[in-house]
PDB file of C-alpha atoms and ligand atoms in Angstrom:
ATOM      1  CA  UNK A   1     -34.054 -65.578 220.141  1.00  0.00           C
ATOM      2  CA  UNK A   2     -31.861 -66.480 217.057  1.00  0.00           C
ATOM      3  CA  UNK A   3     -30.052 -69.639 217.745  1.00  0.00           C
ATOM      4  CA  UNK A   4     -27.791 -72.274 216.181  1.00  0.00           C
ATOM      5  CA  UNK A   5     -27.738 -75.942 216.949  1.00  0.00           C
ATOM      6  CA  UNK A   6     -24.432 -77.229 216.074  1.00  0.00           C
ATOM      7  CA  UNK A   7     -23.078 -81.336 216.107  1.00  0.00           C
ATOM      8  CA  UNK A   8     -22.348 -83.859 213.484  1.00  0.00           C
ATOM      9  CA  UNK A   9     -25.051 -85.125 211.551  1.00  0.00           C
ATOM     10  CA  UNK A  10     -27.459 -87.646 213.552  1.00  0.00           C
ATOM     11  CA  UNK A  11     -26.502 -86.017 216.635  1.00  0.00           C
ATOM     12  CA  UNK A  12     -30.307 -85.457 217.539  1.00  0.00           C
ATOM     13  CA  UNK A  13     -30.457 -81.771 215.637  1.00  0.00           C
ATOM     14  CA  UNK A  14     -33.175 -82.019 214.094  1.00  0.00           C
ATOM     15  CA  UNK A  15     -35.132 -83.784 216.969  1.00  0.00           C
ATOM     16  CA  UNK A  16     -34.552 -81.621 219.418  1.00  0.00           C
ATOM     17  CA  UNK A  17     -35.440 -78.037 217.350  1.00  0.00           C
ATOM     18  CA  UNK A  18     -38.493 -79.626 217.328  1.00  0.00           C
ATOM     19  CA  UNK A  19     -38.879 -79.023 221.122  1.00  0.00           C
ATOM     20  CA  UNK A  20     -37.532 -75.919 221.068  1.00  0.00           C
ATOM     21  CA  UNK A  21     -39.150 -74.064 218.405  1.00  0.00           C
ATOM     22  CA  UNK A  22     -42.666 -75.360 219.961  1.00  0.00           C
ATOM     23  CA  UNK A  23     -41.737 -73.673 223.386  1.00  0.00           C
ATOM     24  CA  UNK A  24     -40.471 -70.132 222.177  1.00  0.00           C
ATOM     25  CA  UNK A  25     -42.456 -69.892 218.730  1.00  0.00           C
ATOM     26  CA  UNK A  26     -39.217 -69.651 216.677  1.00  0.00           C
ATOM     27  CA  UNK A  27     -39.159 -70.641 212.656  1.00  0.00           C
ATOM     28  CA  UNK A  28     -36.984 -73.746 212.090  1.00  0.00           C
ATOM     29  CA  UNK A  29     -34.767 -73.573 209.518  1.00  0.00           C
ATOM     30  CA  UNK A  30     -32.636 -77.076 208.540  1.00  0.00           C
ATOM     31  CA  UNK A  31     -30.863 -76.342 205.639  1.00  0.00           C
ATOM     32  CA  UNK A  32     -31.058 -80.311 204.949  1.00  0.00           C
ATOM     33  CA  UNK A  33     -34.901 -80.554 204.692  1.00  0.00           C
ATOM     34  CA  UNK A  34     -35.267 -77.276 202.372  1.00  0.00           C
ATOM     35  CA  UNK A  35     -32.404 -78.831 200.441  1.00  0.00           C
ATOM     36  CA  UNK A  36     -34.664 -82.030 200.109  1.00  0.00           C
ATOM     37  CA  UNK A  37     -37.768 -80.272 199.396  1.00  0.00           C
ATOM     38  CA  UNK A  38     -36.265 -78.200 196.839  1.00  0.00           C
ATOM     39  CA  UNK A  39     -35.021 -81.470 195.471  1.00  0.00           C
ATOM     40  CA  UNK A  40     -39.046 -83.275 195.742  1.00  0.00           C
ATOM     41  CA  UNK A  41     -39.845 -80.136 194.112  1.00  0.00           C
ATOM     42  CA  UNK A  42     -37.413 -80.723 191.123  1.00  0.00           C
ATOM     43  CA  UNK A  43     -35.899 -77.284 190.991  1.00  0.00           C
ATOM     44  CA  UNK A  44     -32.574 -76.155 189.958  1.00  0.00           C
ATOM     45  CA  UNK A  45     -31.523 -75.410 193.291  1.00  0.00           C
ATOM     46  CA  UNK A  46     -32.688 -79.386 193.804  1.00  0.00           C
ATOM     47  CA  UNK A  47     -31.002 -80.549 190.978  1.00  0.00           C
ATOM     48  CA  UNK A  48     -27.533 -78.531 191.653  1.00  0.00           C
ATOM     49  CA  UNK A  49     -27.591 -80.432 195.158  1.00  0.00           C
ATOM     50  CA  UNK A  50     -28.164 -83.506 194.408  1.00  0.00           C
ATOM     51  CA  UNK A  51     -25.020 -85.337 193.912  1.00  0.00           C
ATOM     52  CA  UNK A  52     -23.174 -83.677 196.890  1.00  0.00           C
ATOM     53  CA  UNK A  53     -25.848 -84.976 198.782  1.00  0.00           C
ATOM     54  CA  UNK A  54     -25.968 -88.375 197.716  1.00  0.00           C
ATOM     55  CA  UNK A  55     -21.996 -88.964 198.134  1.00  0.00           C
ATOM     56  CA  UNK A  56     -22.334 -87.122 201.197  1.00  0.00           C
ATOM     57  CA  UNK A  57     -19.933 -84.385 200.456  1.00  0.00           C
ATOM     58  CA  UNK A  58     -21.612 -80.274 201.298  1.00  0.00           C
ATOM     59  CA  UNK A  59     -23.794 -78.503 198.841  1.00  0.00           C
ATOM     60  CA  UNK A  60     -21.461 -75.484 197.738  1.00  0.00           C
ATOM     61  CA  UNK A  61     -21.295 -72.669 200.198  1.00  0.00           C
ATOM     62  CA  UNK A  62     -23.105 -69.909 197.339  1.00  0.00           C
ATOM     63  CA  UNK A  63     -25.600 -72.128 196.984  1.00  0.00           C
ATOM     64  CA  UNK A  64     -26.709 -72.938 200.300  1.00  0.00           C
ATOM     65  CA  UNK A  65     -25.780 -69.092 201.902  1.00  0.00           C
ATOM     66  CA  UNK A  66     -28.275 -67.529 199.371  1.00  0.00           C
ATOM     67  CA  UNK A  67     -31.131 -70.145 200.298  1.00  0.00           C
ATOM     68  CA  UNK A  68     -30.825 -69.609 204.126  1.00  0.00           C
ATOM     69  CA  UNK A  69     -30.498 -65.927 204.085  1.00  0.00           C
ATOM     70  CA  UNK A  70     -33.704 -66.022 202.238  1.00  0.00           C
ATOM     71  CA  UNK A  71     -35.518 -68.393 204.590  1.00  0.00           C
ATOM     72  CA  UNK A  72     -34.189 -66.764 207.417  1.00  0.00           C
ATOM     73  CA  UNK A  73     -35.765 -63.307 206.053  1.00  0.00           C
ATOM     74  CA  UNK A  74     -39.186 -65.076 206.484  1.00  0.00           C
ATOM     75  CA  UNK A  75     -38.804 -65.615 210.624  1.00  0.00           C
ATOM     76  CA  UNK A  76     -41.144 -64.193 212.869  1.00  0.00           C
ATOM     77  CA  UNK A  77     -39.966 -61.257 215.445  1.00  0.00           C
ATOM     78  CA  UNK A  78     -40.146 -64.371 217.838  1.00  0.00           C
ATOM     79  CA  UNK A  79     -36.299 -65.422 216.230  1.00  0.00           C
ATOM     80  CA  UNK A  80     -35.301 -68.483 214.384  1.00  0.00           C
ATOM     81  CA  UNK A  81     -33.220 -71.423 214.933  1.00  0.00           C
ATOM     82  CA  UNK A  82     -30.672 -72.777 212.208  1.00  0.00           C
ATOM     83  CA  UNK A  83     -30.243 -76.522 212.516  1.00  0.00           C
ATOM     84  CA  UNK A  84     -27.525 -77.976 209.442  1.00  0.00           C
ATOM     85  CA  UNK A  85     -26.620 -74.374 208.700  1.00  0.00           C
ATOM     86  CA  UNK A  86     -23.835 -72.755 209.030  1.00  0.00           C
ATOM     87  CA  UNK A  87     -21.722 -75.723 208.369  1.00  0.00           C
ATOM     88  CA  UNK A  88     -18.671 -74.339 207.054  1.00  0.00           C
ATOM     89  CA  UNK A  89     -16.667 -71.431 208.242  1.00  0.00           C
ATOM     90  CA  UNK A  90     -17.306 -69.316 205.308  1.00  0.00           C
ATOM     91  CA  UNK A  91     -20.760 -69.557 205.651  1.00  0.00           C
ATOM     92  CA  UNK A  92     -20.656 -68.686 209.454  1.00  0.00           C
ATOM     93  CA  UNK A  93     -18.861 -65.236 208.312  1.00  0.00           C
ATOM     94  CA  UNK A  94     -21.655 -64.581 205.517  1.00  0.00           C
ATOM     95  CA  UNK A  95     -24.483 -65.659 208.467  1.00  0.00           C
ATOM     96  CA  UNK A  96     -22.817 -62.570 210.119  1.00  0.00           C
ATOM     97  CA  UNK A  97     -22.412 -60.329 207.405  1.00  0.00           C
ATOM     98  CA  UNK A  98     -26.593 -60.972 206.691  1.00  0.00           C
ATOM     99  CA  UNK A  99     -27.348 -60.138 210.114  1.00  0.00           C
ATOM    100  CA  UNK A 100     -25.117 -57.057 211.084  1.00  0.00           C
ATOM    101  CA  UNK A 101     -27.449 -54.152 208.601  1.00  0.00           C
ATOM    102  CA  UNK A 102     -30.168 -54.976 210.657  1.00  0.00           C
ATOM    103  CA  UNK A 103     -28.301 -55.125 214.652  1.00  0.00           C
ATOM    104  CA  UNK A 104     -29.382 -58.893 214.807  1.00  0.00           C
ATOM    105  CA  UNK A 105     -26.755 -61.156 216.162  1.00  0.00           C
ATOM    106  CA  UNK A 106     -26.759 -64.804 217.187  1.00  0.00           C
ATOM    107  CA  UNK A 107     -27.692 -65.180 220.947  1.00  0.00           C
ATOM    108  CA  UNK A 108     -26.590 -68.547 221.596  1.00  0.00           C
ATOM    109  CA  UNK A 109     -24.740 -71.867 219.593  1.00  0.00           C
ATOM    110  CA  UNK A 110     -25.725 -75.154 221.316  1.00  0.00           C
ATOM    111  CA  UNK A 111     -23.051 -77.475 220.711  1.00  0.00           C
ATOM    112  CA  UNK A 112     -23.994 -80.817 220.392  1.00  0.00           C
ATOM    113  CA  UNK A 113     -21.415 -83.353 221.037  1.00  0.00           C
ATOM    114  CA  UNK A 114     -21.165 -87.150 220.315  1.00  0.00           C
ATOM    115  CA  UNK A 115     -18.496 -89.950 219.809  1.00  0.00           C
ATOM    116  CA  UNK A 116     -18.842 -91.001 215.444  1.00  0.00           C
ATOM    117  CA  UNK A 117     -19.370 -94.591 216.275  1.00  0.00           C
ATOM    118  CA  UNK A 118     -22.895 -93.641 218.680  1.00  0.00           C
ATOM    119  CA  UNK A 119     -23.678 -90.981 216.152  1.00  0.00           C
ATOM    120  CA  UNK A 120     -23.140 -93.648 212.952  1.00  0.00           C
ATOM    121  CA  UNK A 121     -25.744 -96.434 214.716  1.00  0.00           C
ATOM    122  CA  UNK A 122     -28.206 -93.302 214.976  1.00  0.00           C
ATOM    123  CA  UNK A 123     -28.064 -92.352 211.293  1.00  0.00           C
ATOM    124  CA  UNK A 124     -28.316 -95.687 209.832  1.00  0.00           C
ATOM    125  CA  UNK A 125     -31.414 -96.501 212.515  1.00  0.00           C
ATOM    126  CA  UNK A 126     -33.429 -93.536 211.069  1.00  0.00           C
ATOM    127  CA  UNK A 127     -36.405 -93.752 209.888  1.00  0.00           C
ATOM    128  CA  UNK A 128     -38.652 -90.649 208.458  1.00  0.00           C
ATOM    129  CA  UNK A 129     -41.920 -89.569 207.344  1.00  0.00           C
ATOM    130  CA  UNK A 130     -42.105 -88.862 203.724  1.00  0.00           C
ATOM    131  CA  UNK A 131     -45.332 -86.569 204.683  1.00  0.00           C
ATOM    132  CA  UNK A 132     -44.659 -85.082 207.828  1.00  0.00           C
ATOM    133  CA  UNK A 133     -41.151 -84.910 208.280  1.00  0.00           C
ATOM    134  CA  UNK A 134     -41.352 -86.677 211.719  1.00  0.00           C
ATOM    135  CA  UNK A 135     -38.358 -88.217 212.720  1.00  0.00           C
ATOM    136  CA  UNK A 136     -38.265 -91.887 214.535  1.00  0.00           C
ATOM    137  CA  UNK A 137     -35.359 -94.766 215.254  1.00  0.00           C
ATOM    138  CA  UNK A 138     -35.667 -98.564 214.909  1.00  0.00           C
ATOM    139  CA  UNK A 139     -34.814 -98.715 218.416  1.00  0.00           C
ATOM    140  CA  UNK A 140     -33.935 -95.314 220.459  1.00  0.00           C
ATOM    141  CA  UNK A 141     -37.587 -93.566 219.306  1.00  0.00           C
ATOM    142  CA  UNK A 142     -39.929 -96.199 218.113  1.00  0.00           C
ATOM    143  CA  UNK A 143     -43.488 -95.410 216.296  1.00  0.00           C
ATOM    144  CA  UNK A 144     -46.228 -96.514 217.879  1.00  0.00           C
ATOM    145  CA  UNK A 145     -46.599 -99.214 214.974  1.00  0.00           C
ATOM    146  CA  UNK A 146     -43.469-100.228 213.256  1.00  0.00           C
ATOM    147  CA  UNK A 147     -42.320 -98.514 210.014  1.00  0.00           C
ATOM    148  CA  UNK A 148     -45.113 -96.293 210.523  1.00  0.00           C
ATOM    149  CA  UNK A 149     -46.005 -92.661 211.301  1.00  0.00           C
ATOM    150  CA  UNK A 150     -47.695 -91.567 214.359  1.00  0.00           C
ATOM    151  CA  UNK A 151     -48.932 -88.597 213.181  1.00  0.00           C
ATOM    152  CA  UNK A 152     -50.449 -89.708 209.899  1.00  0.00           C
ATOM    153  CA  UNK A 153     -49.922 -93.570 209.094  1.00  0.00           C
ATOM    154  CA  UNK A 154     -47.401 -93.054 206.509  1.00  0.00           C
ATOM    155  CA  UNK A 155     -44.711 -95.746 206.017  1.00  0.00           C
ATOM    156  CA  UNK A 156     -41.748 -94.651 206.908  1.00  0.00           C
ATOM    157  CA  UNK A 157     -38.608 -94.175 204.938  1.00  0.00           C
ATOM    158  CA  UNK A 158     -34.901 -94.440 205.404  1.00  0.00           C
ATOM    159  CA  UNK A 159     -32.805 -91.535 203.865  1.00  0.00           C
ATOM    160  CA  UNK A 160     -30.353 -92.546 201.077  1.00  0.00           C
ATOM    161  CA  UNK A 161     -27.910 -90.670 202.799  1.00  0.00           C
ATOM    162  CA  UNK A 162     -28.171 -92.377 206.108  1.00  0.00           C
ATOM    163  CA  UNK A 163     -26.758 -95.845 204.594  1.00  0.00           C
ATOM    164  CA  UNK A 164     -23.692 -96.961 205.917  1.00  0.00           C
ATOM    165  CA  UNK A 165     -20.891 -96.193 203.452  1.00  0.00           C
ATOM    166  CA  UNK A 166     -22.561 -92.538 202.844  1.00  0.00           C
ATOM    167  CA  UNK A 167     -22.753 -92.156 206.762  1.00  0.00           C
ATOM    168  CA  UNK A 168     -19.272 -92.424 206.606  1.00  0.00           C
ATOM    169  CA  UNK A 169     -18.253 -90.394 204.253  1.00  0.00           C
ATOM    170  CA  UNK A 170     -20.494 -87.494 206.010  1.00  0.00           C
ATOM    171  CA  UNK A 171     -18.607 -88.183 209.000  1.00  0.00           C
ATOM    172  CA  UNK A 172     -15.001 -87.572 207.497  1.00  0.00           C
ATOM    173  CA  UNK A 173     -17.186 -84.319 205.982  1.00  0.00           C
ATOM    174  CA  UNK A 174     -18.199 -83.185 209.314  1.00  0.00           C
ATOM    175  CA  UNK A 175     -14.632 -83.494 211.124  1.00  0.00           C
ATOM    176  CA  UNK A 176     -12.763 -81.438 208.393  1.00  0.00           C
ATOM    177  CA  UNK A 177     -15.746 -78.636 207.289  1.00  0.00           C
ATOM    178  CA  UNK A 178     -18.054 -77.740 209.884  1.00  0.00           C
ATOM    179  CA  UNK A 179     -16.092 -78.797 213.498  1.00  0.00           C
ATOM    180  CA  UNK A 180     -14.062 -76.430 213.097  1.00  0.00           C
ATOM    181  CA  UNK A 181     -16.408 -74.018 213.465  1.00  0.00           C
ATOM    182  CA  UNK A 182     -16.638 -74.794 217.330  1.00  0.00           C
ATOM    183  CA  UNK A 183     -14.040 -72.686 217.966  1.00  0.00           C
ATOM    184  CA  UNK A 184     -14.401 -70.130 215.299  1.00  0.00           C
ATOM    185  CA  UNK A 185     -17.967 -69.371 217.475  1.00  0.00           C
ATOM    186  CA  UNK A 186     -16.068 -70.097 220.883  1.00  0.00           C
ATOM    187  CA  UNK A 187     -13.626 -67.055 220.191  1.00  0.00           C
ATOM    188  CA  UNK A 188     -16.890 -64.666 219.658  1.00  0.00           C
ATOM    189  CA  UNK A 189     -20.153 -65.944 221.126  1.00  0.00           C
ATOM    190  CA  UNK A 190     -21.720 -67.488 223.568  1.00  0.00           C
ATOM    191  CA  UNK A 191     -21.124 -71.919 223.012  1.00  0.00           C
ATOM    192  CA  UNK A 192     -22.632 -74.041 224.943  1.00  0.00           C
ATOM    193  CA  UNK A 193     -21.423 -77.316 224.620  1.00  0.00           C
ATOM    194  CA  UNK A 194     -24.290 -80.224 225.213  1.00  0.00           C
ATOM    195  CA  UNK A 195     -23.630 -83.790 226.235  1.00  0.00           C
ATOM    196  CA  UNK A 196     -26.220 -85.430 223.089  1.00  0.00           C
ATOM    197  CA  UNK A 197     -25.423 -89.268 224.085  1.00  0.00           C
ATOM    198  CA  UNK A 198     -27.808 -89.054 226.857  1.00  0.00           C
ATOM    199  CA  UNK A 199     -31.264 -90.161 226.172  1.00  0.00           C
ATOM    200  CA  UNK A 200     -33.452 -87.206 223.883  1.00  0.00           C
ATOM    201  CA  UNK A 201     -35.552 -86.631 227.020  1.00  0.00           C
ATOM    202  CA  UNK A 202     -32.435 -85.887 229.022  1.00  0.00           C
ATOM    203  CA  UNK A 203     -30.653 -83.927 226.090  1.00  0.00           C
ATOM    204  CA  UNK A 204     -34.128 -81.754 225.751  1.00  0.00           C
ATOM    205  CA  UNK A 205     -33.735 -81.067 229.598  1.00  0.00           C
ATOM    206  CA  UNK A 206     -30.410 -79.859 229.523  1.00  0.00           C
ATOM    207  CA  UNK A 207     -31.069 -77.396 226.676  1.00  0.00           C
ATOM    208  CA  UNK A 208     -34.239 -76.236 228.433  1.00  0.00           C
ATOM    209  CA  UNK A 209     -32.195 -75.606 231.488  1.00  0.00           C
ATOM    210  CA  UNK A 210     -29.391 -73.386 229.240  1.00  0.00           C
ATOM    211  CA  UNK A 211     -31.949 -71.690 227.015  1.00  0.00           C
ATOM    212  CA  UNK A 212     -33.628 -70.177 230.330  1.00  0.00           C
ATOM    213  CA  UNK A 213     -30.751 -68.076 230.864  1.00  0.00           C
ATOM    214  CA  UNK A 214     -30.994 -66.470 227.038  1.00  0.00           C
ATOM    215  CA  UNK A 215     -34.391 -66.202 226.740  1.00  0.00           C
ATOM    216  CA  UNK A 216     -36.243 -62.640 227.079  1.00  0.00           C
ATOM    217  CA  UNK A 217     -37.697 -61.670 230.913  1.00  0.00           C
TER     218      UNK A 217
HETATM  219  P1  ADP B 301     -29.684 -84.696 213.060  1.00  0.00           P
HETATM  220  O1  ADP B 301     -30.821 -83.752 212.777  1.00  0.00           O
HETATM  221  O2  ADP B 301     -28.636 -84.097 213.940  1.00  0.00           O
HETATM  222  O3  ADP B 301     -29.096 -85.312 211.818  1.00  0.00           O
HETATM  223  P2  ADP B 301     -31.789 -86.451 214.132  1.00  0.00           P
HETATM  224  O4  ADP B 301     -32.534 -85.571 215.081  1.00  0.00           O
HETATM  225  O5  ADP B 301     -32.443 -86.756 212.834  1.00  0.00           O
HETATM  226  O6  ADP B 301     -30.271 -85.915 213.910  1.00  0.00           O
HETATM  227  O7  ADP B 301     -31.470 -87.807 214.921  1.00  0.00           O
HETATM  228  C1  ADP B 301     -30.752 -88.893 214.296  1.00  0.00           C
HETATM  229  C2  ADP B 301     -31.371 -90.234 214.725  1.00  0.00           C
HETATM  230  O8  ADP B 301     -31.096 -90.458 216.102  1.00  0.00           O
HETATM  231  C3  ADP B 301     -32.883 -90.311 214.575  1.00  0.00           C
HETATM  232  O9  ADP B 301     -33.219 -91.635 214.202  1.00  0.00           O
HETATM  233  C4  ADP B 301     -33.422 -89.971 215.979  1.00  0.00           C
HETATM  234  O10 ADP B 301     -34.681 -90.610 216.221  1.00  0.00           O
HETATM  235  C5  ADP B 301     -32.325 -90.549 216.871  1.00  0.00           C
HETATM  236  N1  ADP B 301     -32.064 -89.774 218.080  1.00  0.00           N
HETATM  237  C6  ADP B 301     -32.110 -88.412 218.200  1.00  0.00           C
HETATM  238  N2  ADP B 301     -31.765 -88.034 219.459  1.00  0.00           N
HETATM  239  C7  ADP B 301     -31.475 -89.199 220.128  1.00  0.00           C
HETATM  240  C8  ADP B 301     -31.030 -89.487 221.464  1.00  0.00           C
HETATM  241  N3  ADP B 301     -30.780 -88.503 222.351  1.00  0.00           N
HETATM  242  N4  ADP B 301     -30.820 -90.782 221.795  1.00  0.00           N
HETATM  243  C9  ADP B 301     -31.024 -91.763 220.903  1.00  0.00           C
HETATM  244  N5  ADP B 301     -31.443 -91.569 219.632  1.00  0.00           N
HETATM  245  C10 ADP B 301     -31.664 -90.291 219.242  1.00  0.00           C
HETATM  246  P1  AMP B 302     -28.726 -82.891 206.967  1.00  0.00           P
HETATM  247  O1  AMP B 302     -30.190 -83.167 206.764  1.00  0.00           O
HETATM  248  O2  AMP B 302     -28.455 -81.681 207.794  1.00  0.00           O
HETATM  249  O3  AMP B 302     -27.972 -84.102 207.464  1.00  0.00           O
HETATM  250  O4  AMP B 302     -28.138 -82.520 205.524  1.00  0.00           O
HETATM  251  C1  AMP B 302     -28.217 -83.452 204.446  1.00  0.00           C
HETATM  252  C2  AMP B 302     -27.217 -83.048 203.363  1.00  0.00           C
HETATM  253  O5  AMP B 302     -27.597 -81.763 202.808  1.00  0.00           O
HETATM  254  C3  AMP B 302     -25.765 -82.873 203.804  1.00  0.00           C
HETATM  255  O6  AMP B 302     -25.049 -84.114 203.846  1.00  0.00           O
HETATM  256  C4  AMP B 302     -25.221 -81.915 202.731  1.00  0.00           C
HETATM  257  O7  AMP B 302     -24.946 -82.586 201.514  1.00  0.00           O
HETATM  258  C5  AMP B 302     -26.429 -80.993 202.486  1.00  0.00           C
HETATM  259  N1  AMP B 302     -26.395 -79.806 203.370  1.00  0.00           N
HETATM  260  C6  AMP B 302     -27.239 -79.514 204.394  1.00  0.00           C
HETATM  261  N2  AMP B 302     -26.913 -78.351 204.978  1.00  0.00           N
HETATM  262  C7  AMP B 302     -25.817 -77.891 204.323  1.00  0.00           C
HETATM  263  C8  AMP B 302     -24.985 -76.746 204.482  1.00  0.00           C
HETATM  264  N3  AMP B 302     -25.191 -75.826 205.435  1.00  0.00           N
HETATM  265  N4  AMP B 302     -23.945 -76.598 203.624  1.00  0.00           N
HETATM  266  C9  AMP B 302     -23.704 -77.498 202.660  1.00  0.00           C
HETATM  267  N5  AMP B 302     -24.426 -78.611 202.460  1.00  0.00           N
HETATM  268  C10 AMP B 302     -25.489 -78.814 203.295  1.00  0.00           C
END
C-alpha cells in the first residue's frame, strides 16, 4: 500500500504512521525527520534547510522533491507511507510524475483534520526523543517518567520549531501551501477525511477501520 497522511502540523501525523507502518510493514517516510537528520548530520542538504525551518516557512520544493523520491526508491514491495510530504501542490504533481514509469499510484490520502487552536496546544506540548525519535505530550501522551523516554531513558527535548511564535507562523504556512492540496487529491483519488481531535487511540481506530477496505485480500 502507498499512502499519504495529510493535516496541519501537530495533527498526530507522525504518531499515528507509527501504528500503521507496524501493522502492514510499510517504510515511513516524514520528510520533517530526514530533513532533521540531514541537518544532525551537517550536510548541505541540512544546512540549505535550516532557516526555513527555524522561521517555520517550507524547505524549497527542488530540494525536498529530490530527497523523497530518493527515500521513497528505498521502500519495500510492502509500500510506503509519506507523512509531511507532499506539502505543496507542486510537489504532489512531481510525487505523480515519480510514480507513473513504474504503474505505482497512491492508494489512499488520509486526511487529518483539526481546529489551529487544538492543533497549536499539541505542538507546543511536544516533547521528543533526541535518540529514538519517540514522540510524547506534557499532558495528552505522558512518559512513564517525566521528560523522559520510555524506550531508552533519554531526556526529552522540545523542537525549536514547536515554540509558540514559530507554531504560528507554521500554521499561516499550512493554510496557504499545503491545504490546498485537499482538494487537488479530492478531484483524483481516493480522500478520506479523519476526525484527529479525538483521543490517538480513537483516531488509530478509525484509520484501522478505513485502511481495511484498501488493504490487499
Ligand atoms: P505531526 O506529526 O502531525 O506534526 P505528532 O504526531 O508529532 O504530529 O503529534 C503532535 C503532538 O500531539 C505530540 O505531542 C503528540 O504526542 C500529541 N498527539 C498526537 N495525537 C494526539 C491525539 N489524538 N490527542 C492528543 N494529543 C495527540
Ligand atoms: P514536520 O516535522 O513535518 O513538522 O516538518 C518540520 C519542518 O520541515 C517544516 O516546518 C518545514 O520547514 C520542513 N518540511 C518538512 N516537510 C516539508 C515539505 N514536504 N516541503 C517543504 N518543507 C518541509
Amino acid at each position: 500500500m502507498r499512502i499519504i497522511l495529510l493535516g496541519s502540523p501537530g495533527a498526530g501525523k507522525g504518531t499515528q504512521c507509527k501504528n500503521i507502518v507496524a501493522e502492514y510493514g510499510l517504510l515511513h517516510l516524514s520528510s520533517g525527520d530526514i530533513l532533521r537528520q540531514q541537518r544532525a548530520a551537517g550536510t548541505e542538504l541540512g544546512r540549505k534547510a535550516q532557516s526555513y525551518m527555524d522561521s517555520g516557512g517550507l524547505v524549497p520544493d527542488e530540494i525536498v522533491i529530490e530527497m523523497m523520491i530518493e527515500a521513497m526508491s528505498k521502500a519495500p514491495e510492502a509500500g510506503f507511507m509519506l507523512d509531511g510530504f507532499p506539502r505543496t501542490v507542486n510537489q504532489a504533481v512531481e510525487l505523480d510524475k515519480a510514480l507513473a514509469p513504474s504503474g505505482q499510484k497512491i492508494d489512499v490520502i488520509l486526511n487529518l483534520s483539526i481546529d489551529d487552536s487544538v492543533v497549536a496546544k499539541r505542538m507546543t506540548g511536544r516533547r521528543s526523543c533526541p535518540k529514538c525519535g519517540a514522540v510524547y505530550h506534557i499532558e495528552n501522551l505522558k512518559p512513564r517518567v517525566e521528560g523522559v523516554c520510555d524506550h531508552d531513558g533519554v531526556a526529552l527535548v522540545r523542537r525549536p520549531d514547536d515554540e509558540p511564535e514559530v507554531v504560528a507562523n507554521r500554521l499561516e504556512t499550512y493554510h496557504e501551501q499545503t491545504e490546498p492540496l485537499v482538494d487537488y487529491y479530492k478531484s483524483n483519488s481516493n480522500v478520506v477525511d479523519i476526525d484527529a481531535e479525538k483521543d490517538a487511540d480513537a483516531v488509530k481506530a478509525v484509520i484501522f477501520e478505513q485502511l481495511e477496505a484498501f488493504a490487499e485480500p
